[in-house]
Coordinates of C-alpha atoms in Angstrom, one line a residue:
X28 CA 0.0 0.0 0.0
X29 CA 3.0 2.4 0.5
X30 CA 4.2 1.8 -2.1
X31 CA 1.2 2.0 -4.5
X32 CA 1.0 5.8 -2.5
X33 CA 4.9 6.8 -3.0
X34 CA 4.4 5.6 -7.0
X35 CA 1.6 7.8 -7.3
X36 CA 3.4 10.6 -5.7
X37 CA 5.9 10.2 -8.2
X38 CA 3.6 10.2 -11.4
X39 CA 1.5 13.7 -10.1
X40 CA 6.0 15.1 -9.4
X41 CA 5.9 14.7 -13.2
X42 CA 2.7 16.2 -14.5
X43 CA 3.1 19.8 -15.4
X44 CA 0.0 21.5 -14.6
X45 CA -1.7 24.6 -16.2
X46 CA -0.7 27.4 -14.4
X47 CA 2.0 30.2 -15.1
X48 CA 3.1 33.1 -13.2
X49 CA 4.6 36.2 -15.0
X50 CA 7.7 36.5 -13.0
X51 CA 9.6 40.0 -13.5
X52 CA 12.3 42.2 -12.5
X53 CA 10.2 45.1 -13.2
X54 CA 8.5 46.3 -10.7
X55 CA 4.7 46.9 -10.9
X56 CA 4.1 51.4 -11.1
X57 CA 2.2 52.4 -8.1
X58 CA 1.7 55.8 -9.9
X59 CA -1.8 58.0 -10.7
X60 CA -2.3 58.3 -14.0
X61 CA -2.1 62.5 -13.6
X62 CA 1.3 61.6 -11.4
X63 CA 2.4 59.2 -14.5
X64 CA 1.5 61.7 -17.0
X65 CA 3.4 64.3 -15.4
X66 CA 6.5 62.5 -15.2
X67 CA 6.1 61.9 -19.0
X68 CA 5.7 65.6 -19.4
X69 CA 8.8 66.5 -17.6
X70 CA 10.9 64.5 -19.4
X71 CA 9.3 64.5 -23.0
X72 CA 8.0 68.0 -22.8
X73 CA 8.8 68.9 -26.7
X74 CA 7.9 65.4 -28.0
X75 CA 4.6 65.0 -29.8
X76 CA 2.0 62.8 -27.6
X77 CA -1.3 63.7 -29.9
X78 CA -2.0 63.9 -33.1
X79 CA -5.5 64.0 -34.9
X80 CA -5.2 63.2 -39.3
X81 CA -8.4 64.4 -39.9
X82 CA -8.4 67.7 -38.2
X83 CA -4.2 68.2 -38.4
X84 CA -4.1 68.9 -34.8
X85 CA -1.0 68.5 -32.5
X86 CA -0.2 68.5 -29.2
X87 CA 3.7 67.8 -27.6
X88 CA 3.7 66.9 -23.9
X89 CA 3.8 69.6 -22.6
X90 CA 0.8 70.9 -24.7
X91 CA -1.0 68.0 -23.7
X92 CA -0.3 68.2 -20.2
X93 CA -1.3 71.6 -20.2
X94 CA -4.6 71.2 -22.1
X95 CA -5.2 68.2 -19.3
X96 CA -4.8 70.4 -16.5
X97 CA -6.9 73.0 -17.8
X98 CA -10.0 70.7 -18.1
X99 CA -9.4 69.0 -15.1
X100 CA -9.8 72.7 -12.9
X101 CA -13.1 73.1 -15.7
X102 CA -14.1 70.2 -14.1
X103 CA -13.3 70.6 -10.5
X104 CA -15.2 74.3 -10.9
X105 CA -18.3 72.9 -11.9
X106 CA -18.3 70.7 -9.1
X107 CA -17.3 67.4 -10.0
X108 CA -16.3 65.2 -6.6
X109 CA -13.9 62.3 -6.3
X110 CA -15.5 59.5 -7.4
X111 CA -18.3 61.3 -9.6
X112 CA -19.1 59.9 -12.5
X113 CA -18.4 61.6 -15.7
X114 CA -19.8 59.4 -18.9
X115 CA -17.9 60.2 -22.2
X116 CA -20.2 58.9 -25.2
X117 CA -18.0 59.7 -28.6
X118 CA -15.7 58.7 -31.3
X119 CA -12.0 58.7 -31.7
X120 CA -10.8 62.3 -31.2
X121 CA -8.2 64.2 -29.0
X122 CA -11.0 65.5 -26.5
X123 CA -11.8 61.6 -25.6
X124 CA -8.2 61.6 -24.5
X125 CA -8.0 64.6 -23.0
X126 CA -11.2 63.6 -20.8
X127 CA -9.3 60.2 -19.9
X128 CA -6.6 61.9 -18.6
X129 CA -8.2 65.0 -17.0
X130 CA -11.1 62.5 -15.3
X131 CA -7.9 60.5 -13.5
X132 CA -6.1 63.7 -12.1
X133 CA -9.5 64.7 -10.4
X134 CA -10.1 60.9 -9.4
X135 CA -13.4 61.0 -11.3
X136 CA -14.9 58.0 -12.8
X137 CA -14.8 58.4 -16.4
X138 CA -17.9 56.0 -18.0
X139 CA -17.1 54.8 -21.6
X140 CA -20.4 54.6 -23.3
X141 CA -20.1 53.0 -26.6
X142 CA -20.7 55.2 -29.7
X143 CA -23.1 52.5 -31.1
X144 CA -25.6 52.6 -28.5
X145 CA -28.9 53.9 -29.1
X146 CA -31.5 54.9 -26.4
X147 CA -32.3 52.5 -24.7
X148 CA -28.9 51.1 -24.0
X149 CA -27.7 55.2 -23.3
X150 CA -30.4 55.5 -20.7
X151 CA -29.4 52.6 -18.9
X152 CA -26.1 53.2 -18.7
X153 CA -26.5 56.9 -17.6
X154 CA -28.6 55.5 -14.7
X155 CA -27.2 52.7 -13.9
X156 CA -23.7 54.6 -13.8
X157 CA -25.3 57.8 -12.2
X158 CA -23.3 59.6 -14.3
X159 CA -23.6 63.7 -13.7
X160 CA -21.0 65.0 -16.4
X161 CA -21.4 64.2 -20.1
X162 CA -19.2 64.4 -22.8
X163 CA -20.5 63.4 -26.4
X164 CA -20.0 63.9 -30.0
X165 CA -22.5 65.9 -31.7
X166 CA -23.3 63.2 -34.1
X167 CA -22.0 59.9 -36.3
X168 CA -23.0 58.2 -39.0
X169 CA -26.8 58.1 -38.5
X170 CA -26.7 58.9 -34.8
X171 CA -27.9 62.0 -33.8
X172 CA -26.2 62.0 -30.3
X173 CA -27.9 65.6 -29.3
X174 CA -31.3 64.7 -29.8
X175 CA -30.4 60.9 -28.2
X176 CA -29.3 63.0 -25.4
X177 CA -32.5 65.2 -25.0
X178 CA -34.9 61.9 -25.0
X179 CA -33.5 60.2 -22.2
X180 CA -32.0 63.4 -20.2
X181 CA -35.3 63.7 -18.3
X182 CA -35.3 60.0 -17.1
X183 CA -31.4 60.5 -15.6
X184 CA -31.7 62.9 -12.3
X185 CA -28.4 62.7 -11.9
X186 CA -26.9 64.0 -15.3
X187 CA -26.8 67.9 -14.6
X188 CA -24.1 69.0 -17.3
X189 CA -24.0 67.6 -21.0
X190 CA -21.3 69.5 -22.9
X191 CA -21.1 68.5 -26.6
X192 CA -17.6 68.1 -28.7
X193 CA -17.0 70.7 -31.2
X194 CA -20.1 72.6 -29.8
X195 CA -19.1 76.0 -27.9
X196 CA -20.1 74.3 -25.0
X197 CA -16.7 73.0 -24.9
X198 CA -14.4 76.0 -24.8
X199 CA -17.7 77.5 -22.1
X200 CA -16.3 75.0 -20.1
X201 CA -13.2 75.5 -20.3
X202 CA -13.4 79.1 -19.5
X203 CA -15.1 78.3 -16.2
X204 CA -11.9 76.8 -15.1
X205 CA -9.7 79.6 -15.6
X206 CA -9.9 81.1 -12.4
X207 CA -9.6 77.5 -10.7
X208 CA -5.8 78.0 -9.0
X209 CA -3.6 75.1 -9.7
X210 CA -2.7 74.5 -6.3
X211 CA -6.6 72.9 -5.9
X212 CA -6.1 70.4 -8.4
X213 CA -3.0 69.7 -6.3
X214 CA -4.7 69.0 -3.4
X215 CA -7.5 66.8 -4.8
X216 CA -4.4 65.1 -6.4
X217 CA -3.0 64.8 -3.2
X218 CA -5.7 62.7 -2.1
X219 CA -5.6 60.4 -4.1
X220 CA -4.8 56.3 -4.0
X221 CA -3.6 54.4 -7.3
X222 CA -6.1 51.5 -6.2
X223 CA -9.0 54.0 -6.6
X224 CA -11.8 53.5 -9.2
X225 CA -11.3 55.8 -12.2
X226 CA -13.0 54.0 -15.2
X227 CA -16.2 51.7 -15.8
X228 CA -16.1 49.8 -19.0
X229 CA -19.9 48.0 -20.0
X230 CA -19.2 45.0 -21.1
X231 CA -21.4 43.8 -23.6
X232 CA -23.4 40.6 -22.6
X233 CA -25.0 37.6 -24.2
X234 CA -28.2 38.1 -22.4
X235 CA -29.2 41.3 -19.7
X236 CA -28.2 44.4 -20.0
X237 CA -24.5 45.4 -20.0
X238 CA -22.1 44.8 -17.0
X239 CA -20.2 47.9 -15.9
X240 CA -16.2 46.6 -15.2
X241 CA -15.0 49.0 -13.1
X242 CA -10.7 49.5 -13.0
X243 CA -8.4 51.3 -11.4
X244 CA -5.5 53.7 -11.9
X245 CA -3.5 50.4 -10.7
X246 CA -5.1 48.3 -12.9
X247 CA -5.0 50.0 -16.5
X248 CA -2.1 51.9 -15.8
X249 CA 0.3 48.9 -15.4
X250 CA -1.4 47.1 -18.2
X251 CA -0.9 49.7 -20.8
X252 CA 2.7 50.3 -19.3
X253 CA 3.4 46.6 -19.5
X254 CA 2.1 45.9 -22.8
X255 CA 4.0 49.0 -24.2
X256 CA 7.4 47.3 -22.3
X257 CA 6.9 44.0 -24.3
X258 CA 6.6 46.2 -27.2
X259 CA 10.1 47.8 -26.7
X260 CA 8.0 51.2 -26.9
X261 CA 10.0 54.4 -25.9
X262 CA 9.8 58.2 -26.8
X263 CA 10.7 57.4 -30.5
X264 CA 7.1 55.1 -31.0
X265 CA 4.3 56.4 -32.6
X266 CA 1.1 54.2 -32.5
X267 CA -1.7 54.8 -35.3
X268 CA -4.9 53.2 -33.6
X269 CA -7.8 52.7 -35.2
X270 CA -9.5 50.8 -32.6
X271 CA -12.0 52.7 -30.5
X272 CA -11.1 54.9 -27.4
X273 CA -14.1 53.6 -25.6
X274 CA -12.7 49.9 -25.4
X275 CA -9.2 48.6 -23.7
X276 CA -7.8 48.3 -26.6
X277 CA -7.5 51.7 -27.6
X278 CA -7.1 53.6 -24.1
X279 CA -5.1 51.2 -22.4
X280 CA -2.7 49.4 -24.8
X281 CA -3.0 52.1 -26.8
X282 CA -2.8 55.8 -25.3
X283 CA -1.7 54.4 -21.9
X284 CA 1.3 52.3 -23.7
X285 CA 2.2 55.2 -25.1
X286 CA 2.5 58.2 -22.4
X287 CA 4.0 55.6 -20.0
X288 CA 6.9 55.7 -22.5
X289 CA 6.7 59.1 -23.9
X290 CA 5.6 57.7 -27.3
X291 CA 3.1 59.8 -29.7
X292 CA -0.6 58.6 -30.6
X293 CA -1.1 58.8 -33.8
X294 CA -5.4 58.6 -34.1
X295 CA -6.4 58.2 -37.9
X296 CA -9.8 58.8 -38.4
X297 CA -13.0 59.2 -36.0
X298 CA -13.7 55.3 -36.8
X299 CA -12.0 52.4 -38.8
X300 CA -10.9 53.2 -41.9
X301 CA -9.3 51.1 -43.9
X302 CA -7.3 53.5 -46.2
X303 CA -7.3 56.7 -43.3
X304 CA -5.3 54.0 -41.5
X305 CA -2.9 53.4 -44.2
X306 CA -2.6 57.0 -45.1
X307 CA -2.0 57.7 -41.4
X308 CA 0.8 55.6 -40.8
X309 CA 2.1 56.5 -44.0
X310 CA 2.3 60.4 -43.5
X311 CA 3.0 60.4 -39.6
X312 CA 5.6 57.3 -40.3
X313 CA 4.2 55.2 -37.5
X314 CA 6.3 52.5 -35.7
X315 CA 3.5 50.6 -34.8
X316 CA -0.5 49.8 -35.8
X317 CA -3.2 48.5 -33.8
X318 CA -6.4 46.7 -34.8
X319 CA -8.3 43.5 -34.7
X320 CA -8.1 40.8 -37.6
X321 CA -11.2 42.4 -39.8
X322 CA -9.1 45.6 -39.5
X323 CA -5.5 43.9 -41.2
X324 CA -7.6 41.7 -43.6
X325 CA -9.6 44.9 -44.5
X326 CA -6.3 46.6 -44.6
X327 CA -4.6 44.1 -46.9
X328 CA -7.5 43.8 -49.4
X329 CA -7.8 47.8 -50.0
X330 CA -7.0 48.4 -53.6
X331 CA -3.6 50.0 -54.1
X332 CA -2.6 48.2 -50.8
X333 CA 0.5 47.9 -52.5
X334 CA 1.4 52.0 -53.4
X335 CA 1.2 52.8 -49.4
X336 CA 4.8 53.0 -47.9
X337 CA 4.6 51.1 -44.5
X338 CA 8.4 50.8 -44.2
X339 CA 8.2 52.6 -41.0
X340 CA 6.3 50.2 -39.2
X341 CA 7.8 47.6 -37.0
X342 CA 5.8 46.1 -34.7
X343 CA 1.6 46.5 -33.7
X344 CA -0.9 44.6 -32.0
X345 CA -3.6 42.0 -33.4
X346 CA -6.1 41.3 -30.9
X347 CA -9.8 41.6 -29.8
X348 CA -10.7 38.4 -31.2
X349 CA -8.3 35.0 -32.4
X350 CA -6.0 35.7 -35.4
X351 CA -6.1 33.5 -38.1
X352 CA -2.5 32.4 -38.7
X353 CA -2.0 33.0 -42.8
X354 CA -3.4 36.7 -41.7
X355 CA -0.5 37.4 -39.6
X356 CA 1.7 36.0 -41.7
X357 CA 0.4 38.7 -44.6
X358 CA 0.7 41.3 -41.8
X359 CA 4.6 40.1 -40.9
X360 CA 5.2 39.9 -44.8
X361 CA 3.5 42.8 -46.8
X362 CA 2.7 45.2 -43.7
X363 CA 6.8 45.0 -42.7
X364 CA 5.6 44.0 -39.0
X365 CA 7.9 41.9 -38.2
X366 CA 7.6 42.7 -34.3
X367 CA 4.1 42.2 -34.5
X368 CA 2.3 40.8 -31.2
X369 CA -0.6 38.6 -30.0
X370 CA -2.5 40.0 -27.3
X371 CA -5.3 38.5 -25.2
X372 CA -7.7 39.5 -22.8
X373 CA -10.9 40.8 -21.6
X374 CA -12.3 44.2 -20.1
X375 CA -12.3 42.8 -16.8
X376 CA -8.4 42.3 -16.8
X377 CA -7.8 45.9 -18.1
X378 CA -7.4 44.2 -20.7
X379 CA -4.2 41.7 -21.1
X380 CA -3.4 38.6 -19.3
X381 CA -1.3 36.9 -22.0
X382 CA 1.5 38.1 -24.9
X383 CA 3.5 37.1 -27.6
X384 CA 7.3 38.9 -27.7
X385 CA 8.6 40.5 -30.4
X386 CA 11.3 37.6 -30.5
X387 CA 8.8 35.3 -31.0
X388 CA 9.3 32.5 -33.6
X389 CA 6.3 33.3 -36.6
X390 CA 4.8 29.5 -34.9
X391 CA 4.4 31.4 -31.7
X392 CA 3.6 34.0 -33.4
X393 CA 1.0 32.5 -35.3
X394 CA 0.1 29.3 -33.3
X395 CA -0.9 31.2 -30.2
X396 CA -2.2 34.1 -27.8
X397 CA 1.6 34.2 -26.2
X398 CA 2.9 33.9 -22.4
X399 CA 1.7 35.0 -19.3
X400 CA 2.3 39.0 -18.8
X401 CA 4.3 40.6 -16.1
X402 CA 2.8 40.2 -12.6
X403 CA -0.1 38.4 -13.8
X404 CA -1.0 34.7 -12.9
X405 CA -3.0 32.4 -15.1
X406 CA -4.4 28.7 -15.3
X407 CA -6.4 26.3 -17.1
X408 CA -9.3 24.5 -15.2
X409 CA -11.7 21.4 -15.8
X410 CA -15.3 22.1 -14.9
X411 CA -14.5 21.5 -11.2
X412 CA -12.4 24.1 -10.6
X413 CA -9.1 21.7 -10.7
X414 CA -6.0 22.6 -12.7
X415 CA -5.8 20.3 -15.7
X416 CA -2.2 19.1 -16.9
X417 CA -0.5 20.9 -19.5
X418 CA -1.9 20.5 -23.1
X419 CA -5.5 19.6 -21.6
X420 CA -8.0 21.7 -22.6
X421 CA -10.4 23.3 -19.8
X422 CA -11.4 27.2 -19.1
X423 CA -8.8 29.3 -18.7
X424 CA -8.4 31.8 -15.2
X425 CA -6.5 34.8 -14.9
X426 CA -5.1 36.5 -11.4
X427 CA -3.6 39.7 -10.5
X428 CA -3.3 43.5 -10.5
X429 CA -5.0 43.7 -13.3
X430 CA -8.2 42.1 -12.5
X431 CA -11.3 44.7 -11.9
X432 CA -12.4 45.8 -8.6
X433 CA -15.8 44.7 -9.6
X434 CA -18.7 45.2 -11.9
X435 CA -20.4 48.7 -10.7
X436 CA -22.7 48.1 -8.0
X437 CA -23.2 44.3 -9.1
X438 CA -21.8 42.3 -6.2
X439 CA -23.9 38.9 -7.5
X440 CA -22.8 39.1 -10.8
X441 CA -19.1 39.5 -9.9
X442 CA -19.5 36.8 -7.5
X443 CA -20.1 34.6 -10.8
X444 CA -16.7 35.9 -12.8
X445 CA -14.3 36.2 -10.0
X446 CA -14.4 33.5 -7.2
X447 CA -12.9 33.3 -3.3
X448 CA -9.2 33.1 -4.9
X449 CA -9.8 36.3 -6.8
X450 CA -9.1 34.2 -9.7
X451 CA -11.3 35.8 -13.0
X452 CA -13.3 33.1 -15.1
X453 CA -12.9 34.3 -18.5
X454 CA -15.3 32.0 -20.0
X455 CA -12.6 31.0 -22.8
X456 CA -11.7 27.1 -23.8
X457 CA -7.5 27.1 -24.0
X458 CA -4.7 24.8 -23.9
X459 CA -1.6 25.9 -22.3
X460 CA 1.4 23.8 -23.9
X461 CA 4.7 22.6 -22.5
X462 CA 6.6 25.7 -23.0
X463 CA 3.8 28.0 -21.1
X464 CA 2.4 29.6 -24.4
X465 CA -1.9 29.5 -24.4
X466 CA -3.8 28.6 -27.3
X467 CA -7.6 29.8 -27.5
X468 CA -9.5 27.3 -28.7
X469 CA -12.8 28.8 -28.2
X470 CA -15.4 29.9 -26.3
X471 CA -17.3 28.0 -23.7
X472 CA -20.3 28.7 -24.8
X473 CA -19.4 28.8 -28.3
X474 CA -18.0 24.7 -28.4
X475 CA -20.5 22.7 -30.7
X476 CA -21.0 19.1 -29.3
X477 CA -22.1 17.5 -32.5
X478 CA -23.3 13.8 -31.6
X479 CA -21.2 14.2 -28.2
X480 CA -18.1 15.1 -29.7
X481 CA -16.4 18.7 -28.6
X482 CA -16.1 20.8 -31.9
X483 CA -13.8 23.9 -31.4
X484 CA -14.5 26.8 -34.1
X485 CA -11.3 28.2 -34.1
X486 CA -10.0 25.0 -35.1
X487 CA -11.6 24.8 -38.5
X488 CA -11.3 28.5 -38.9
X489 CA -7.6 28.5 -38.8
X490 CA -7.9 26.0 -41.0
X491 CA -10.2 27.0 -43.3
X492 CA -8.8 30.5 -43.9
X493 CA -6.1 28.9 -46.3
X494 CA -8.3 28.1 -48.5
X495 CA -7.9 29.6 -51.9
X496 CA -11.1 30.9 -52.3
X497 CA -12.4 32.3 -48.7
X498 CA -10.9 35.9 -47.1
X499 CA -12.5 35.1 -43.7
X500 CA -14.6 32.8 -42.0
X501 CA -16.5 32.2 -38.6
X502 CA -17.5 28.9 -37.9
X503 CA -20.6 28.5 -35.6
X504 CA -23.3 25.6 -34.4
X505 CA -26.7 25.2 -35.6
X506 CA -29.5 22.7 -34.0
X507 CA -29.6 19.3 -36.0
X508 CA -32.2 17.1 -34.9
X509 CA -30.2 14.0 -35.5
X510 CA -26.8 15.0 -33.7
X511 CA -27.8 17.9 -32.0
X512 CA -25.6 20.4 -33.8
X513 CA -24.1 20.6 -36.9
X514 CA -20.9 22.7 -37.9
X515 CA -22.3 25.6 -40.1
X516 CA -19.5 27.9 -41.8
X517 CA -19.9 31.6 -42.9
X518 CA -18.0 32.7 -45.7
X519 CA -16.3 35.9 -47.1
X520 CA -15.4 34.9 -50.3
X521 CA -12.2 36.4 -51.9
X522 CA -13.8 36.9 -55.1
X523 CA -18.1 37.9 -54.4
X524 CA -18.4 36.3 -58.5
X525 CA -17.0 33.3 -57.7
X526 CA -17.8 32.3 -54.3
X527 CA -17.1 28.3 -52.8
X528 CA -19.4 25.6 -52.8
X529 CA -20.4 23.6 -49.8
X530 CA -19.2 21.1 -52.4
X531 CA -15.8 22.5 -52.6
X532 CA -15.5 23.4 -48.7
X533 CA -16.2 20.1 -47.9
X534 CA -14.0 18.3 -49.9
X535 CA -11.3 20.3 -48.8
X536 CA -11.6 19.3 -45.0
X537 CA -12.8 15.8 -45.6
X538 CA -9.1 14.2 -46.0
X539 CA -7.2 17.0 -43.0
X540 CA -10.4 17.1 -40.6
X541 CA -12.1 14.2 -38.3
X542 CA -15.4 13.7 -39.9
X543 CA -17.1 15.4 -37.3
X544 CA -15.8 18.8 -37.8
X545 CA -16.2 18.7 -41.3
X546 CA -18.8 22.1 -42.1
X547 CA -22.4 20.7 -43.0
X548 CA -23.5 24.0 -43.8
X549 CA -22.7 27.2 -45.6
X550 CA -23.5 30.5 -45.8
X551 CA -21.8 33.2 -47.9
X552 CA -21.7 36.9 -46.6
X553 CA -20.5 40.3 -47.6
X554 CA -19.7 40.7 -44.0
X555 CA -20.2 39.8 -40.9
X556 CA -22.0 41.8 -38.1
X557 CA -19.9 42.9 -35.7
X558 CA -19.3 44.9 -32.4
X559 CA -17.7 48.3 -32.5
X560 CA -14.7 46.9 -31.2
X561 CA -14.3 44.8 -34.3
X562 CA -15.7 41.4 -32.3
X563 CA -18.0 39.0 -34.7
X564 CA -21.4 38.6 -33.5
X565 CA -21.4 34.8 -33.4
X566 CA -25.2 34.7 -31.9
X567 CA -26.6 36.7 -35.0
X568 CA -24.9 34.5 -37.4
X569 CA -26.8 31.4 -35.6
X570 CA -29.9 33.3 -35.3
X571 CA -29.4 34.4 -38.8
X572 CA -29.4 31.0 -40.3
X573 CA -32.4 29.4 -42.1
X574 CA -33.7 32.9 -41.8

């Protein structure tokens, strides 16, 4: 019987389990954001932090510290209180990041509210937020944000001051903070903690309304500062980013990144734009460019791709969703990214728990989501809760700074994200291999169990995105009445005139995929509907079908 115990002791010595811990020699910040800044403005003062293509507006450091501080006192004159909330409902444009910045010095909570929303969504978030200050864009596309505003203003007791972008309100404002001495923004600064709330991000849900991720100056500040380390960023970096302010993406990883290293942010257009983007990085010689898969494919397909000089670039980030490989490899190839990263994450980890390196092989690269960041822990568990070995499949659990302080005023429904350990359920299937690198595989609740077999999408994506005639693909479940689901596969073709058959798409998988992830069905699409942030929206393209 002892024995039989010391043996078994010695097989569970050799399993190596899930779970990686982002050791480092660099310490975590325990900065503000307004202290962070500051330091950045000191010793970048004549280095450009902001510029706007469309408009042709600049700003060096010391410009941009100085326009910060002067809408920070407009703010503390009209009354604005530590902890406040102060919503910001707009497009890409140097006021969002001034209003990031100048919320943090105050200690205000700066709402993103997501330039897509229409009524009902605004109203709820104004309420549930309580948000008093407002800062919106006067309109977009077919969004009317004034009147918007007006019909749900009387249902939101709280919101006492709206102040419209590139309405006078603006500079009104402004001009009631002239008299505000800078020695009171000092002393609210004073008082602040780096662990207090300064940002609440809705996240947007499968069923419910939106849940309202609330972060820290601790926990987006480090993550932008990390992300931008792994990047090699420093004063000489300027980032074009076409990915929305309102999201992680583009005000942690991207403006964040950036001021923690005294780099410039370079914002191309009010929204994506495939050739602004181009033209951007083009003109302002960017270093690096951000932007979610449909972004580079979008990128990459533009006519006269080709005529743009992109020699500047060096590196970038592809993230928001999982990367098909042969699309990176276009990006490292014909976008001259060789640098180019993997990021992954979710709002509620501000954003990034795992990265790829610069030195990377292109399999790592390519292959997956990259290492465990700085400071950060992670894991991959079964159902139960337990750790599975390494290159087991199970849901994988992230741990550390950078996980939120909670959703706003939602104590049940953080309860079911973040458990006793403080460890954050991300709801994603993943595989962490020998050497520590994660692979997404999926979503939880996107697996298709076809005839009790586990069928991962991103499995038969990746693979079905080198076929000759598809430019992208999402790959989804649809009910079957014999096996429960079947695999059904949405299609971009390459060339609308001469799009694949479920014919040809299934004899391509039938000889390199297991029978039961060959695609039953298919649907061909101009595009696919989407999220602002660039994410598919896999439940309209199952809803969608048959329709």
């Amino acid at each position: 019987m002892l024995g039989g115990t010391v043996q078994e002791m010695r097989r569970t010595a050799m399993v190596t389990y899930s779970y990686a811990h982002g050791v480092s020699d660099t310490a975590l910040l325990g900065d503000t954001i307004g202290a962070n800044l500051d330091r950045a403005v000191q010793a970048y003062g004549d280095r450009e932090a902001l510029v706007d293509v469309g408009s042709d507006r600049r700003w060096t450091y010391a410009q941009f510290g100085a326009d910060v501080e002067r809408l920070a006192c407009a703010l503390l004159a009209i009354g604005v209180a530590k902890g406040d909330r102060v919503g910001i409902w707009a497009v890409n444009c140097p006021e969002w990041v001034l209003v990031q910045y100048a919320t943090a010095r105050i200690g205000a909570v700066m709402v993103n509210i997501n330039p897509a929303y229409r009524v009902h969504e605004l109203e709820y978030v104004l309420r549930q937020a309580e948000v008093s200050v407002l800062f919106a864009s006067l309109a977009h596309k077919t969004s009317d944000y004034r009147t918007m505003v007006e019909q749900v203003r009387g249902n939101c007791p709280r919101l006492s001051r709206v102040v419209f972008i590139g309405d006078p309100g603006w500079s009104e404002l402004l001009a009631e903070g002239a008299d505000v001495p800078r020695s009171a923004l000092a002393a609210r600064e004073a008082g602040l903690s780096c662990d207090d709330a300064i940002n609440i991000q809705y996240t947007s849900g499968t069923t419910g309304f939106p849940k309202g991720a609330t972060l820290s100056h601790h926990n987006v500040l480090n993550n932008g500062y990390f992300v931008g380390e792994l990047l090699a960023y420093s004063e000489a970096d300027r980032i074009c980013v076409p990915v929305p302010f309102y999201h992680c993406f583009g005000m942690v990883m991207g403006n964040l990144a950036a001021t923690s290293h005294g780099a410039c942010v370079v914002v191309p257009a009010a929204s994506f734009d495939p050739e602004a983007t181009l033209r951007a990085v083009e003109r302002e010689r960017c270093t690096s460019l951000y932007g979610v898969p449909t972004m580079f494919i979008a990128e990459l397909n533009l006519p006269g791709f080709a005529a743009y000089d992109l020699s500047s670039l060096r590196t970038g980030i592809m993230a928001g969703s999982p990367c098909p490989a042969e699309v990176m490899k276009r990006v490292v190839a014909e976008m001259h990214m060789a640098e180019v990263s993997i990021c992954y994450g979710m709002t509620e980890t501000s954003p990034v728990s795992t990265q790829t390196r610069t030195d990377d092989d292109l399999e790592r690269r390519t292959g997956t989501v990259g290492r465990v960041m700085p400071h950060v822990e992670v894991k991959v568990v079964d159902p139960t809760g337990v750790t599975v070995p390494r290159g087991e499949a199970g849901e994988l659990c992230t741990r550390g700074y950078s996980v939120m302080l909670g959703y706003w005023n939602e104590p049940e429904r953080t309860a079911e994200t973040i458990d006793a350990g403080r460890w954050m359920h991300t709801g994603d299937l993943a595989v962490m291999r020998e050497d520590g690198y994660v692979e997404i595989v999926g979503r939880i609740k996107d697996m298709i169990i076809r005839g009790g077999e586990n069928v991962y999408p991103r499995e038969i994506e990746e693979f079905l995105h080198r076929h000759p005639k598809i430019a992208d693909v999402q790959v989804v479940g649809v009910p079957d009445e014999r096996y429960g689901e079947e695999v059904l596969a949405c299609v971009i073709p390459r060339d609308p005139a001469d799009p694949p058959t479920l014919d040809e798409v299934s004899a391509y998988c039938r000889d390199r995929l297991a029978h039961y992830k060959v695609p039953r069905h298919l649907r061909i699409l101009d595009a696919f509907p989407m999220t602002v942030s660039g994410k598919v929206r896999k439940v309209e393209l199952r809803e969608g079908y048959g329709a």
